[in-house]
Every structure is written in structure tokens, then in C-alpha cells.
């Protein structure tokens, strides 16, 4: 599960919801790193299918970049699954670099077993 309840209890300051006519149409769950004082981290972003491609995801990212800068953060990180080509392109368009990995999937650098056995990830980093 990507969004257990703890995110809505302990990580609300850096998270943003977008509503249209009272309906949730997008969200970003992020936070300032507790351990790396110059960094922030985007845990998960989602835009409702009928709203994708209209700039909402980018807007939520800009809000989070501004929030991070306002708290003195100079680096933001995120990860995604190797097969999520849309997320990969989105993050590249948002200015993220891809951290080199030992293997590749469809040309995307991958860190095998990053989140545990079989849970490979692509790692993004962006300067603010
Ligand atoms: C990834 C996601 C959040 C992007 O949100 P969005 O509102 O559609 O993105 P935007 O319209 O703001 O797009 C910003 C840029 O990324 C590009 N982009 C976004 N989604 C893309 C996709 N699936 N494929 C190719 N490019 C994409 C847009 O073309 C745009 O580029 P531009 O600046 O050249 O115009 C959304 O597609 C989504 O919810 N996907 C499913 C959930 C998911 O995969 N989340 C990420 C897991 S880490």
C-alpha cells in the first residue's frame, strides 16, 4: 500500500490536494527529509485520469518545490517503478535527473531490489 493512514496524520505539511467541485482530482504526498536537512522527498503523486495532461501534476510539483525552498531545501528526490514510462517522462519534464543504475529497463537506469527483493526502482534527483 502506497498511502497508509500515517501519511494523512504525520506528513500533511508538505502534501497538497487538488479538488474540483468538491471531488479530489489530484494529490501530492511529500515531506522535508528528517535526516538529510538539505533535502525533501516526493513520496507519491496522482492525477485523476480525466485530468491528466492538463498541467495539474506539474502545478503540484511547483507547489512542493516552493514549499521545499521556503524551508531551505536545495535538493528534491523521488523514485518510480521501472515500467512506469509516463512517470519517468513526467519527472524528466519536471527537471529531475536520473541517478545512474547498474541495469536498465527500456533505457531507464534501474536500481535492482531498491525497496526489497524484486522491488526495483528508478531514482530521481533535482536541484532547487
Ligand atoms: C504522472 C502524473 C502525476 C502526471 O500528472 P499530469 O497532470 O498528467 O502532468 P502534467 O500535465 O502536469 O504534465 C507535465 C509534463 O509531463 C509530461 N507528462 C505527464 N504525464 C506524461 C505521460 N504519461 N507520458 C508522457 N509525458 C507525460 C507532460 O507532457 C508535460 O510535459 P510538457 O511540460 O512538455 O508539456 C499523472 O499522469 C498520474 O497521475 N499518473 C498515474 C500515477 C503515477 O504514475 N504517479 C507517479 C508515481 S511515482
PDB file of C-alpha atoms and ligand atoms in Angstrom:
ATOM      1  CA  UNK A   1       0.000   0.000   0.000  1.00  0.00           C
ATOM      2  CA  UNK A   2       1.483   3.339  -1.062  1.00  0.00           C
ATOM      3  CA  UNK A   3      -0.629   5.562   1.167  1.00  0.00           C
ATOM      4  CA  UNK A   4      -1.154   4.120   4.635  1.00  0.00           C
ATOM      5  CA  UNK A   5      -3.018   6.347   7.071  1.00  0.00           C
ATOM      6  CA  UNK A   6       0.165   7.625   8.691  1.00  0.00           C
ATOM      7  CA  UNK A   7       0.745   9.917   5.690  1.00  0.00           C
ATOM      8  CA  UNK A   8      -2.506  11.732   6.465  1.00  0.00           C
ATOM      9  CA  UNK A   9      -1.582  12.020  10.121  1.00  0.00           C
ATOM     10  CA  UNK A  10       2.115  12.861  10.139  1.00  0.00           C
ATOM     11  CA  UNK A  11       3.042  14.170   6.680  1.00  0.00           C
ATOM     12  CA  UNK A  12       0.392  16.764   5.858  1.00  0.00           C
ATOM     13  CA  UNK A  13       2.540  19.933   5.805  1.00  0.00           C
ATOM     14  CA  UNK A  14       4.265  19.094   2.530  1.00  0.00           C
ATOM     15  CA  UNK A  15       1.291  17.421   0.897  1.00  0.00           C
ATOM     16  CA  UNK A  16      -1.239  19.025  -1.435  1.00  0.00           C
ATOM     17  CA  UNK A  17      -4.688  18.049  -2.622  1.00  0.00           C
ATOM     18  CA  UNK A  18      -6.462  19.444  -5.680  1.00  0.00           C
ATOM     19  CA  UNK A  19     -10.261  19.470  -5.755  1.00  0.00           C
ATOM     20  CA  UNK A  20     -12.729  20.322  -8.476  1.00  0.00           C
ATOM     21  CA  UNK A  21     -16.383  20.769  -7.485  1.00  0.00           C
ATOM     22  CA  UNK A  22     -15.656  19.024  -4.207  1.00  0.00           C
ATOM     23  CA  UNK A  23     -14.063  15.997  -5.898  1.00  0.00           C
ATOM     24  CA  UNK A  24     -10.451  15.015  -5.371  1.00  0.00           C
ATOM     25  CA  UNK A  25      -8.697  15.261  -8.744  1.00  0.00           C
ATOM     26  CA  UNK A  26      -5.047  15.220  -7.739  1.00  0.00           C
ATOM     27  CA  UNK A  27      -2.660  14.913  -4.830  1.00  0.00           C
ATOM     28  CA  UNK A  28       1.000  15.074  -3.922  1.00  0.00           C
ATOM     29  CA  UNK A  29       2.378  13.469  -0.785  1.00  0.00           C
ATOM     30  CA  UNK A  30       5.781  14.862   0.139  1.00  0.00           C
ATOM     31  CA  UNK A  31       7.882  15.870   3.090  1.00  0.00           C
ATOM     32  CA  UNK A  32      11.033  17.583   4.261  1.00  0.00           C
ATOM     33  CA  UNK A  33      13.679  14.976   4.975  1.00  0.00           C
ATOM     34  CA  UNK A  34      14.153  14.449   8.694  1.00  0.00           C
ATOM     35  CA  UNK A  35      17.639  13.007   8.228  1.00  0.00           C
ATOM     36  CA  UNK A  36      19.013  14.969   5.274  1.00  0.00           C
ATOM     37  CA  UNK A  37      18.462  18.590   6.222  1.00  0.00           C
ATOM     38  CA  UNK A  38      19.034  19.943   2.714  1.00  0.00           C
ATOM     39  CA  UNK A  39      16.621  17.583   1.018  1.00  0.00           C
ATOM     40  CA  UNK A  40      12.938  16.977   0.524  1.00  0.00           C
ATOM     41  CA  UNK A  41      11.155  13.955  -0.907  1.00  0.00           C
ATOM     42  CA  UNK A  42       8.072  13.335  -3.011  1.00  0.00           C
ATOM     43  CA  UNK A  43       6.528  10.057  -1.959  1.00  0.00           C
ATOM     44  CA  UNK A  44       3.598   9.831  -4.342  1.00  0.00           C
ATOM     45  CA  UNK A  45       1.703  11.921  -6.856  1.00  0.00           C
ATOM     46  CA  UNK A  46      -1.518  11.151  -8.658  1.00  0.00           C
ATOM     47  CA  UNK A  47      -3.853  12.965 -11.010  1.00  0.00           C
ATOM     48  CA  UNK A  48      -7.290  11.580 -11.899  1.00  0.00           C
ATOM     49  CA  UNK A  49      -7.193  10.041 -15.402  1.00  0.00           C
ATOM     50  CA  UNK A  50      -9.602  12.596 -16.882  1.00  0.00           C
ATOM     51  CA  UNK A  51      -7.379  15.426 -15.627  1.00  0.00           C
ATOM     52  CA  UNK A  52      -4.030  14.055 -16.736  1.00  0.00           C
ATOM     53  CA  UNK A  53      -2.100  16.014 -19.313  1.00  0.00           C
ATOM     54  CA  UNK A  54      -3.594  19.336 -18.275  1.00  0.00           C
ATOM     55  CA  UNK A  55      -0.766  20.641 -16.122  1.00  0.00           C
ATOM     56  CA  UNK A  56      -2.076  19.675 -12.694  1.00  0.00           C
ATOM     57  CA  UNK A  57       0.777  17.302 -11.864  1.00  0.00           C
ATOM     58  CA  UNK A  58       3.297  19.962 -12.798  1.00  0.00           C
ATOM     59  CA  UNK A  59       1.469  22.534 -10.701  1.00  0.00           C
ATOM     60  CA  UNK A  60       1.515  20.264  -7.647  1.00  0.00           C
ATOM     61  CA  UNK A  61       5.257  19.739  -8.140  1.00  0.00           C
ATOM     62  CA  UNK A  62       5.843  23.502  -8.361  1.00  0.00           C
ATOM     63  CA  UNK A  63       3.944  23.961  -5.098  1.00  0.00           C
ATOM     64  CA  UNK A  64       6.155  21.371  -3.460  1.00  0.00           C
ATOM     65  CA  UNK A  65       9.352  22.910  -4.886  1.00  0.00           C
ATOM     66  CA  UNK A  66       8.301  26.297  -3.465  1.00  0.00           C
ATOM     67  CA  UNK A  67       7.474  24.728  -0.108  1.00  0.00           C
ATOM     68  CA  UNK A  68      10.864  22.981  -0.049  1.00  0.00           C
ATOM     69  CA  UNK A  69      12.799  26.126  -0.960  1.00  0.00           C
ATOM     70  CA  UNK A  70      10.929  28.101   1.681  1.00  0.00           C
ATOM     71  CA  UNK A  71      12.275  25.606   4.215  1.00  0.00           C
ATOM     72  CA  UNK A  72      15.846  25.867   2.990  1.00  0.00           C
ATOM     73  CA  UNK A  73      15.925  22.653   0.983  1.00  0.00           C
ATOM     74  CA  UNK A  74      18.160  22.587  -2.104  1.00  0.00           C
ATOM     75  CA  UNK A  75      17.548  19.057  -3.375  1.00  0.00           C
ATOM     76  CA  UNK A  76      14.354  17.088  -4.004  1.00  0.00           C
ATOM     77  CA  UNK A  77      14.219  13.343  -4.597  1.00  0.00           C
ATOM     78  CA  UNK A  78      11.634  10.886  -5.882  1.00  0.00           C
ATOM     79  CA  UNK A  79      11.511   7.329  -7.198  1.00  0.00           C
ATOM     80  CA  UNK A  80       9.308   5.401  -9.568  1.00  0.00           C
ATOM     81  CA  UNK A  81       8.860   1.878 -10.902  1.00  0.00           C
ATOM     82  CA  UNK A  82      10.961   0.932 -13.935  1.00  0.00           C
ATOM     83  CA  UNK A  83       7.873   0.159 -16.013  1.00  0.00           C
ATOM     84  CA  UNK A  84       6.168   3.496 -15.377  1.00  0.00           C
ATOM     85  CA  UNK A  85       7.189   5.261 -18.581  1.00  0.00           C
ATOM     86  CA  UNK A  86       4.700   8.088 -18.027  1.00  0.00           C
ATOM     87  CA  UNK A  87       6.087   8.865 -14.594  1.00  0.00           C
ATOM     88  CA  UNK A  88       9.629   8.743 -15.989  1.00  0.00           C
ATOM     89  CA  UNK A  89       8.829  11.284 -18.719  1.00  0.00           C
ATOM     90  CA  UNK A  90       6.895  13.449 -16.282  1.00  0.00           C
ATOM     91  CA  UNK A  91       9.816  13.617 -13.842  1.00  0.00           C
ATOM     92  CA  UNK A  92      12.275  14.412 -16.625  1.00  0.00           C
ATOM     93  CA  UNK A  93       9.971  17.233 -17.767  1.00  0.00           C
ATOM     94  CA  UNK A  94       9.875  18.478 -14.174  1.00  0.00           C
ATOM     95  CA  UNK A  95      13.641  18.906 -14.314  1.00  0.00           C
ATOM     96  CA  UNK A  96      14.739  15.771 -12.487  1.00  0.00           C
ATOM     97  CA  UNK A  97      17.968  13.975 -13.346  1.00  0.00           C
ATOM     98  CA  UNK A  98      18.086  10.192 -13.189  1.00  0.00           C
ATOM     99  CA  UNK A  99      20.625   8.589 -10.890  1.00  0.00           C
ATOM    100  CA  UNK A 100      22.783   6.073 -12.769  1.00  0.00           C
ATOM    101  CA  UNK A 101      21.932   2.448 -12.022  1.00  0.00           C
ATOM    102  CA  UNK A 102      23.697  -0.860 -12.707  1.00  0.00           C
ATOM    103  CA  UNK A 103      20.979  -2.126 -15.081  1.00  0.00           C
ATOM    104  CA  UNK A 104      18.426  -0.588 -17.423  1.00  0.00           C
ATOM    105  CA  UNK A 105      14.799  -1.182 -18.385  1.00  0.00           C
ATOM    106  CA  UNK A 106      13.720   0.260 -21.734  1.00  0.00           C
ATOM    107  CA  UNK A 107      16.697   2.597 -21.492  1.00  0.00           C
ATOM    108  CA  UNK A 108      15.805   3.768 -17.994  1.00  0.00           C
ATOM    109  CA  UNK A 109      18.552   3.321 -15.338  1.00  0.00           C
ATOM    110  CA  UNK A 110      17.329   0.958 -12.614  1.00  0.00           C
ATOM    111  CA  UNK A 111      18.406   0.133  -9.062  1.00  0.00           C
ATOM    112  CA  UNK A 112      17.576  -3.560  -8.540  1.00  0.00           C
ATOM    113  CA  UNK A 113      15.938  -4.567  -5.236  1.00  0.00           C
ATOM    114  CA  UNK A 114      15.958  -0.914  -4.132  1.00  0.00           C
ATOM    115  CA  UNK A 115      12.866  -1.318  -1.930  1.00  0.00           C
ATOM    116  CA  UNK A 116      13.360  -5.018  -1.172  1.00  0.00           C
ATOM    117  CA  UNK A 117      13.607  -8.246  -3.181  1.00  0.00           C
ATOM    118  CA  UNK A 118      12.141  -7.730  -6.645  1.00  0.00           C
ATOM    119  CA  UNK A 119      11.207  -4.114  -5.961  1.00  0.00           C
ATOM    120  CA  UNK A 120      13.391  -2.329  -8.490  1.00  0.00           C
ATOM    121  CA  UNK A 121      13.243   1.463  -8.725  1.00  0.00           C
ATOM    122  CA  UNK A 122      14.326   4.402 -10.857  1.00  0.00           C
ATOM    123  CA  UNK A 123      15.777   7.197  -8.691  1.00  0.00           C
ATOM    124  CA  UNK A 124      15.322  10.895  -9.484  1.00  0.00           C
ATOM    125  CA  UNK A 125      17.095  13.921  -8.073  1.00  0.00           C
ATOM    126  CA  UNK A 126      16.570  17.617  -8.785  1.00  0.00           C
ATOM    127  CA  UNK A 127      18.317  20.738  -7.555  1.00  0.00           C
ATOM    128  CA  UNK A 128      16.080  23.523  -6.304  1.00  0.00           C
TER     129      UNK A 128
HETATM  130  C1  LIG B   1       2.403  11.271 -13.618  1.00  0.00           C
HETATM  131  C2  LIG B   1       1.205  12.197 -13.405  1.00  0.00           C
HETATM  132  C3  LIG B   1       1.118  12.608 -11.930  1.00  0.00           C
HETATM  133  C4  LIG B   1       1.419  13.465 -14.246  1.00  0.00           C
HETATM  134  O1  LIG B   1       0.371  14.402 -13.965  1.00  0.00           O
HETATM  135  P1  LIG B   1      -0.239  15.304 -15.136  1.00  0.00           P
HETATM  136  O2  LIG B   1      -1.156  16.297 -14.558  1.00  0.00           O
HETATM  137  O3  LIG B   1      -0.776  14.408 -16.201  1.00  0.00           O
HETATM  138  O4  LIG B   1       1.093  16.013 -15.692  1.00  0.00           O
HETATM  139  P2  LIG B   1       1.199  17.431 -16.441  1.00  0.00           P
HETATM  140  O5  LIG B   1       0.013  17.612 -17.336  1.00  0.00           O
HETATM  141  O6  LIG B   1       1.452  18.496 -15.433  1.00  0.00           O
HETATM  142  O7  LIG B   1       2.489  17.194 -17.354  1.00  0.00           O
HETATM  143  C5  LIG B   1       3.733  17.835 -17.116  1.00  0.00           C
HETATM  144  C6  LIG B   1       4.690  17.395 -18.225  1.00  0.00           C
HETATM  145  O8  LIG B   1       4.924  15.977 -18.112  1.00  0.00           O
HETATM  146  C7  LIG B   1       4.524  15.327 -19.309  1.00  0.00           C
HETATM  147  N1  LIG B   1       3.824  14.083 -18.962  1.00  0.00           N
HETATM  148  C8  LIG B   1       2.963  13.879 -17.943  1.00  0.00           C
HETATM  149  N2  LIG B   1       2.495  12.625 -17.965  1.00  0.00           N
HETATM  150  C9  LIG B   1       3.059  12.028 -19.034  1.00  0.00           C
HETATM  151  C10 LIG B   1       2.939  10.732 -19.607  1.00  0.00           C
HETATM  152  N3  LIG B   1       2.155   9.788 -19.058  1.00  0.00           N
HETATM  153  N4  LIG B   1       3.657  10.439 -20.689  1.00  0.00           N
HETATM  154  C11 LIG B   1       4.457  11.386 -21.277  1.00  0.00           C
HETATM  155  N5  LIG B   1       4.611  12.644 -20.763  1.00  0.00           N
HETATM  156  C12 LIG B   1       3.904  12.955 -19.674  1.00  0.00           C
HETATM  157  C13 LIG B   1       3.558  16.271 -19.981  1.00  0.00           C
HETATM  158  O9  LIG B   1       3.525  16.070 -21.367  1.00  0.00           O
HETATM  159  C14 LIG B   1       4.121  17.612 -19.609  1.00  0.00           C
HETATM  160  O10 LIG B   1       5.197  17.929 -20.478  1.00  0.00           O
HETATM  161  P3  LIG B   1       5.394  19.419 -21.090  1.00  0.00           P
HETATM  162  O11 LIG B   1       5.937  20.215 -19.959  1.00  0.00           O
HETATM  163  O12 LIG B   1       6.339  19.191 -22.191  1.00  0.00           O
HETATM  164  O13 LIG B   1       4.050  19.887 -21.533  1.00  0.00           O
HETATM  165  C15 LIG B   1      -0.128  11.550 -13.840  1.00  0.00           C
HETATM  166  O14 LIG B   1      -0.014  11.130 -15.188  1.00  0.00           O
HETATM  167  C16 LIG B   1      -0.547  10.359 -12.990  1.00  0.00           C
HETATM  168  O15 LIG B   1      -1.272  10.516 -12.004  1.00  0.00           O
HETATM  169  N6  LIG B   1      -0.143   9.138 -13.369  1.00  0.00           N
HETATM  170  C17 LIG B   1      -0.559   7.941 -12.648  1.00  0.00           C
HETATM  171  C18 LIG B   1       0.064   7.851 -11.274  1.00  0.00           C
HETATM  172  C19 LIG B   1       1.577   7.803 -11.345  1.00  0.00           C
HETATM  173  O16 LIG B   1       2.167   7.149 -12.198  1.00  0.00           O
HETATM  174  N7  LIG B   1       2.201   8.563 -10.430  1.00  0.00           N
HETATM  175  C20 LIG B   1       3.644   8.636 -10.334  1.00  0.00           C
HETATM  176  C21 LIG B   1       4.141   7.509  -9.466  1.00  0.00           C
HETATM  177  S1  LIG B   1       5.700   7.979  -8.814  1.00  0.00           S
END
